[in-house]
mmCIF file of C-alpha atoms in Angstrom:
data_model
loop_
_atom_site.group_PDB
_atom_site.id
_atom_site.type_symbol
_atom_site.label_atom_id
_atom_site.label_comp_id
_atom_site.label_asym_id
_atom_site.label_seq_id
_atom_site.Cartn_x
_atom_site.Cartn_y
_atom_site.Cartn_z
ATOM 1 C CA CYS L 29 -40.720 -7.081 -131.023
ATOM 2 C CA PRO L 30 -43.056 -6.699 -134.006
ATOM 3 C CA GLU L 31 -45.511 -9.459 -133.023
ATOM 4 C CA TYR L 32 -46.558 -7.320 -129.629
ATOM 5 C CA ALA L 33 -46.162 -3.545 -130.408
ATOM 6 C CA THR L 34 -47.758 -0.475 -131.207
ATOM 7 C CA GLU L 35 -46.923 2.809 -132.846
ATOM 8 C CA THR L 36 -44.993 4.166 -129.634
ATOM 9 C CA ARG L 37 -44.036 1.146 -127.422
ATOM 10 C CA CYS L 38 -43.195 -2.480 -127.570
ATOM 11 C CA TYR L 39 -44.270 -4.590 -124.942
ATOM 12 C CA HIS L 40 -44.599 -8.414 -124.163
ATOM 13 C CA LYS L 41 -47.775 -10.582 -124.511
ATOM 14 C CA SER L 42 -49.895 -10.452 -121.482
ATOM 15 C CA CYS L 43 -50.143 -14.021 -119.324
ATOM 16 C CA PHE L 44 -53.584 -14.693 -119.911
ATOM 17 C CA PRO L 45 -55.367 -15.574 -122.209
ATOM 18 C CA ASP L 46 -51.939 -16.119 -123.690
ATOM 19 C CA PHE L 47 -50.795 -18.571 -121.830
ATOM 20 C CA GLY L 48 -49.286 -21.410 -124.273
ATOM 21 C CA THR L 49 -47.703 -24.635 -124.448
ATOM 22 C CA TRP L 50 -44.082 -22.811 -124.725
ATOM 23 C CA GLU L 51 -45.114 -21.069 -121.555
ATOM 24 C CA GLY L 52 -46.482 -24.021 -119.742
ATOM 25 C CA VAL L 53 -43.187 -25.830 -120.948
ATOM 26 C CA GLY L 54 -40.898 -22.773 -119.216
ATOM 27 C CA THR L 55 -42.987 -22.538 -115.972
ATOM 28 C CA ALA L 56 -42.255 -26.583 -115.401
ATOM 29 C CA ALA L 57 -39.081 -25.986 -116.068
ATOM 30 C CA LEU L 58 -38.630 -22.841 -113.549
ATOM 31 C CA VAL L 59 -40.649 -25.291 -110.840
ATOM 32 C CA VAL L 60 -37.683 -27.861 -111.458
ATOM 33 C CA CYS L 61 -34.822 -25.273 -111.766
ATOM 34 C CA ILE L 62 -36.028 -23.551 -108.440
ATOM 35 C CA LEU L 63 -36.592 -27.302 -106.716
ATOM 36 C CA PHE L 64 -32.803 -27.906 -107.219
ATOM 37 C CA ALA L 65 -31.444 -24.712 -106.680
ATOM 38 C CA ALA L 66 -33.122 -24.634 -103.485
ATOM 39 C CA THR L 67 -32.221 -27.861 -102.679
ATOM 40 C CA ALA L 68 -28.594 -26.844 -103.254
ATOM 41 C CA GLY L 69 -29.070 -23.653 -101.285
ATOM 42 C CA ILE L 70 -28.399 -21.018 -104.600
ATOM 43 C CA GLY L 71 -30.530 -18.529 -106.248
ATOM 44 C CA GLY L 72 -30.833 -20.237 -109.445
ATOM 45 C CA GLY L 73 -30.525 -17.328 -111.657
ATOM 46 C CA GLY L 74 -27.875 -18.878 -114.508
ATOM 47 C CA LEU L 75 -30.602 -21.517 -114.976
ATOM 48 C CA ASN L 76 -33.959 -18.792 -114.862
ATOM 49 C CA VAL L 77 -32.272 -16.749 -117.378
ATOM 50 C CA PRO L 78 -32.061 -19.338 -120.137
ATOM 51 C CA ILE L 79 -35.746 -20.532 -119.712
ATOM 52 C CA PHE L 80 -36.953 -16.840 -119.625
ATOM 53 C CA LEU L 81 -35.092 -16.332 -123.218
ATOM 54 C CA LEU L 82 -35.460 -19.518 -124.436
ATOM 55 C CA ALA L 83 -39.105 -21.511 -123.102
ATOM 56 C CA MET L 84 -41.212 -17.601 -123.220
ATOM 57 C CA ASN L 85 -39.604 -15.451 -125.510
ATOM 58 C CA PHE L 86 -38.497 -12.828 -123.383
ATOM 59 C CA ASP L 87 -36.213 -10.250 -123.879
ATOM 60 C CA LEU L 88 -32.861 -10.214 -122.106
ATOM 61 C CA ALA L 89 -33.519 -7.248 -120.267
ATOM 62 C CA THR L 90 -36.919 -8.689 -119.441
ATOM 63 C CA ALA L 91 -35.475 -12.078 -118.640
ATOM 64 C CA LYS L 92 -32.920 -10.611 -115.963
ATOM 65 C CA VAL L 93 -35.401 -8.646 -114.167
ATOM 66 C CA LEU L 94 -37.982 -11.675 -114.018
ATOM 67 C CA SER L 95 -35.136 -13.929 -112.725
ATOM 68 C CA HIS L 96 -34.090 -11.727 -109.921
ATOM 69 C CA VAL L 97 -38.073 -11.682 -109.105
ATOM 70 C CA THR L 98 -38.031 -15.213 -109.041
ATOM 71 C CA ILE L 99 -34.503 -15.361 -106.749
ATOM 72 C CA PHE L 100 -36.085 -13.094 -103.956
ATOM 73 C CA GLY L 101 -39.214 -15.262 -103.808
ATOM 74 C CA ASN L 102 -36.825 -18.416 -103.372
ATOM 75 C CA SER L 103 -34.203 -16.696 -101.397
ATOM 76 C CA LEU L 104 -37.375 -15.612 -99.597
ATOM 77 C CA ALA L 105 -39.028 -19.319 -98.974
ATOM 78 C CA GLN L 106 -35.176 -20.342 -97.829
ATOM 79 C CA PHE L 107 -34.815 -17.845 -95.294
ATOM 80 C CA ILE L 108 -38.494 -18.424 -93.940
ATOM 81 C CA VAL L 109 -37.626 -22.523 -93.655
ATOM 82 C CA ASN L 110 -33.843 -22.273 -92.577
ATOM 83 C CA ALA L 111 -34.319 -19.278 -89.986
ATOM 84 C CA PRO L 112 -35.472 -21.569 -86.809
ATOM 85 C CA GLN L 113 -32.981 -24.057 -87.889
ATOM 86 C CA ARG L 114 -29.841 -24.759 -85.343
ATOM 87 C CA HIS L 115 -26.963 -26.690 -85.594
ATOM 88 C CA GLY L 116 -23.802 -28.089 -83.779
ATOM 89 C CA PRO L 117 -23.203 -28.190 -80.540
ATOM 90 C CA ARG L 118 -24.233 -24.954 -79.336
ATOM 91 C CA GLN L 119 -27.133 -24.839 -81.441
ATOM 92 C CA VAL L 120 -26.521 -22.075 -83.221
ATOM 93 C CA PRO L 121 -28.164 -20.557 -86.345
ATOM 94 C CA THR L 122 -28.124 -21.943 -89.372
ATOM 95 C CA ILE L 123 -27.660 -18.913 -91.187
ATOM 96 C CA ASP L 124 -24.267 -17.000 -90.559
ATOM 97 C CA TYR L 125 -25.492 -13.949 -90.618
ATOM 98 C CA ASN L 126 -21.761 -12.400 -90.262
ATOM 99 C CA ILE L 127 -21.085 -13.694 -93.301
ATOM 100 C CA ALA L 128 -24.356 -11.913 -94.865
ATOM 101 C CA LEU L 129 -23.392 -8.605 -93.162
ATOM 102 C CA LEU L 130 -19.698 -8.989 -94.774
ATOM 103 C CA VAL L 131 -21.029 -10.276 -98.711
ATOM 104 C CA THR L 132 -24.063 -8.263 -99.373
ATOM 105 C CA PRO L 133 -22.315 -4.390 -99.347
ATOM 106 C CA ALA L 134 -19.922 -6.346 -102.484
ATOM 107 C CA PHE L 135 -22.866 -7.746 -103.669
ATOM 108 C CA LEU L 136 -25.116 -4.615 -104.151
ATOM 109 C CA ALA L 137 -21.676 -2.436 -105.522
ATOM 110 C CA GLY L 138 -21.151 -5.257 -107.960
ATOM 111 C CA HIS L 139 -24.955 -5.237 -108.920
ATOM 112 C CA ASN L 140 -24.827 -1.330 -109.445
ATOM 113 C CA VAL L 141 -21.876 -1.658 -111.909
ATOM 114 C CA GLY L 142 -23.349 -4.167 -113.412
ATOM 115 C CA ILE L 143 -26.420 -1.645 -114.102
ATOM 116 C CA ILE L 144 -24.311 0.930 -115.254
ATOM 117 C CA ILE L 145 -22.044 -0.906 -118.017
ATOM 118 C CA PHE L 146 -24.982 -3.142 -119.385
ATOM 119 C CA PRO L 147 -26.214 -0.745 -121.731
ATOM 120 C CA MET L 148 -22.645 0.081 -123.245
ATOM 121 C CA PHE L 149 -22.650 -3.976 -124.481
ATOM 122 C CA PRO L 150 -25.018 -5.435 -127.346
ATOM 123 C CA GLN L 151 -27.155 -7.824 -126.179
ATOM 124 C CA PHE L 152 -25.421 -11.175 -127.823
ATOM 125 C CA LEU L 153 -22.091 -9.734 -125.747
ATOM 126 C CA VAL L 154 -23.849 -10.246 -122.858
ATOM 127 C CA LEU L 155 -25.404 -13.902 -123.736
ATOM 128 C CA ILE L 156 -22.158 -14.916 -124.752
ATOM 129 C CA LEU L 157 -20.507 -13.715 -121.287
ATOM 130 C CA LEU L 158 -23.593 -15.442 -119.362
ATOM 131 C CA MET L 159 -23.218 -18.306 -121.052
ATOM 132 C CA ALA L 160 -19.473 -18.671 -120.374
ATOM 133 C CA LEU L 161 -20.284 -18.096 -116.923
ATOM 134 C CA LEU L 162 -22.820 -20.170 -116.748
ATOM 135 C CA LEU L 163 -20.402 -23.216 -118.432
ATOM 136 C CA ALA L 164 -17.613 -22.318 -116.309
ATOM 137 C CA GLY L 165 -19.859 -22.910 -112.894
ATOM 138 C CA THR L 166 -20.964 -25.761 -114.235
ATOM 139 C CA TYR L 167 -18.161 -26.851 -114.549
ATOM 140 C CA ARG L 168 -16.838 -26.491 -111.121
ATOM 141 C CA SER L 169 -19.477 -26.807 -109.342
ATOM 142 C CA GLY L 170 -19.697 -30.928 -111.107
ATOM 143 C CA LYS L 171 -16.197 -31.017 -110.440
ATOM 144 C CA LYS L 172 -16.412 -30.597 -106.516
ATOM 145 C CA GLY L 173 -19.924 -32.325 -106.488
ATOM 146 C CA LEU L 174 -17.940 -35.885 -108.132
ATOM 147 C CA ALA L 175 -15.278 -35.097 -105.791
ATOM 148 C CA MET L 176 -17.492 -35.318 -102.671
ATOM 149 C CA TYR L 177 -19.560 -38.232 -103.980
ATOM 150 C CA ARG L 178 -16.286 -40.145 -104.266
ATOM 151 C CA LYS L 179 -15.209 -39.379 -100.964
ATOM 152 C CA GLU L 180 -18.569 -39.893 -99.806
ATOM 153 C CA GLN L 181 -17.736 -43.446 -101.060
ATOM 154 C CA LEU L 182 -14.597 -43.686 -99.656
ATOM 155 C CA ASP L 183 -15.633 -42.879 -96.290
ATOM 156 C CA ASN L 184 -18.688 -45.525 -96.324
ATOM 157 C CA GLY L 185 -16.782 -48.259 -97.693
ATOM 158 C CA HIS L 186 -14.488 -47.649 -94.218
ATOM 159 C CA GLY L 187 -17.026 -47.448 -91.932
ATOM 160 C CA ALA L 188 -16.287 -43.794 -91.329
ATOM 161 C CA TYR L 189 -19.044 -41.085 -90.376
ATOM 162 C CA SER L 190 -20.085 -38.440 -92.636
ATOM 163 C CA PRO L 191 -19.784 -34.838 -91.711
ATOM 164 C CA LEU L 192 -23.265 -34.621 -91.194
ATOM 165 C CA GLN L 193 -24.010 -37.778 -88.983
ATOM 166 C CA THR L 194 -20.398 -36.241 -87.077
ATOM 167 C CA SER L 195 -22.341 -33.217 -86.546
ATOM 168 C CA LEU L 196 -25.684 -34.934 -85.931
ATOM 169 C CA THR L 197 -24.386 -37.149 -82.882
ATOM 170 C CA LEU L 198 -22.117 -34.433 -81.351
ATOM 171 C CA ASN L 199 -25.785 -32.090 -81.058
ATOM 172 C CA ALA L 200 -26.973 -35.191 -79.836
ATOM 173 C CA THR L 201 -24.232 -36.195 -77.400
ATOM 174 C CA ASP L 202 -22.311 -33.161 -76.325
ATOM 175 C CA SER L 203 -24.987 -31.567 -73.419
ATOM 176 C CA ARG L 204 -22.055 -29.688 -71.798
ATOM 177 C CA ALA L 205 -21.092 -26.996 -74.769
ATOM 178 C CA PRO L 206 -23.142 -23.729 -73.927
ATOM 179 C CA ARG L 207 -26.028 -23.121 -76.250
ATOM 180 C CA ASP L 208 -26.966 -20.480 -78.619
ATOM 181 C CA SER L 209 -30.797 -20.757 -79.254
ATOM 182 C CA GLY L 210 -31.704 -16.810 -79.506
ATOM 183 C CA MET L 211 -31.838 -15.298 -82.913
ATOM 184 C CA PRO L 212 -29.374 -12.799 -83.919
ATOM 185 C CA TRP L 213 -31.741 -9.750 -83.897
ATOM 186 C CA ARG L 214 -28.911 -6.935 -84.193
ATOM 187 C CA SER L 215 -27.181 -8.809 -87.126
ATOM 188 C CA LEU L 216 -30.907 -9.209 -88.931
ATOM 189 C CA ALA L 217 -31.366 -5.636 -87.909
ATOM 190 C CA LEU L 218 -28.337 -4.333 -89.590
ATOM 191 C CA LEU L 219 -29.298 -6.173 -92.599
ATOM 192 C CA PHE L 220 -32.673 -4.571 -92.938
ATOM 193 C CA LEU L 221 -31.631 -1.040 -92.450
ATOM 194 C CA PHE L 222 -29.210 -1.951 -95.117
ATOM 195 C CA TRP L 223 -31.541 -2.858 -97.682
ATOM 196 C CA CYS L 224 -33.705 -0.248 -96.573
ATOM 197 C CA ILE L 225 -31.224 2.892 -96.998
ATOM 198 C CA TYR L 226 -30.293 0.724 -100.388
ATOM 199 C CA GLY L 227 -33.848 0.843 -101.440
ATOM 200 C CA LEU L 228 -34.769 4.493 -100.983
ATOM 201 C CA TYR L 229 -31.455 5.641 -102.604
ATOM 202 C CA TYR L 230 -33.116 3.792 -105.964
ATOM 203 C CA PHE L 231 -36.580 5.065 -105.050
ATOM 204 C CA LEU L 232 -35.361 8.834 -104.756
ATOM 205 C CA ALA L 233 -32.346 8.218 -107.836
#
């Protein structure tokens, strides 16, 4: 970082007053990407990192950390919106907290392994792996989305109900199913405890 360096360390430019054209372009692109990511129900890390790298000229390590912060804000906003939502005849929560309890340990284990092996690889190799993963994910998501679009068009052509319409119809008409309108506080407490232990481990390590 020859542009922003002292005799002892390198640092990135401050946001203000050095907020220029490329920072504005990157911010606008982040807003659009986060909008689409929230609509799809994903974090959007595969989109955030290239924007931080290409538009805002961050190095890979800084872009990765900023992407984590962006994903956290996106996830928190989605949780606030989706937590009160219910679906189905039983009015169960839209968020399946049991799945969250199942995948969170695996997610954090993979995260720890990534932190350990990240310094062992040169940045260009990490970028190549990141691009390959992003391209593979884009291909699979696009293929699945195209198949869903064709199925919806075929169903609409035959006058069939979509899964969403069927769910809404059952929800409105089936009054015999027992309703579960309470929050799963036990699962939320376990998730919160798990994250607290994980955070405490990193602060003390």
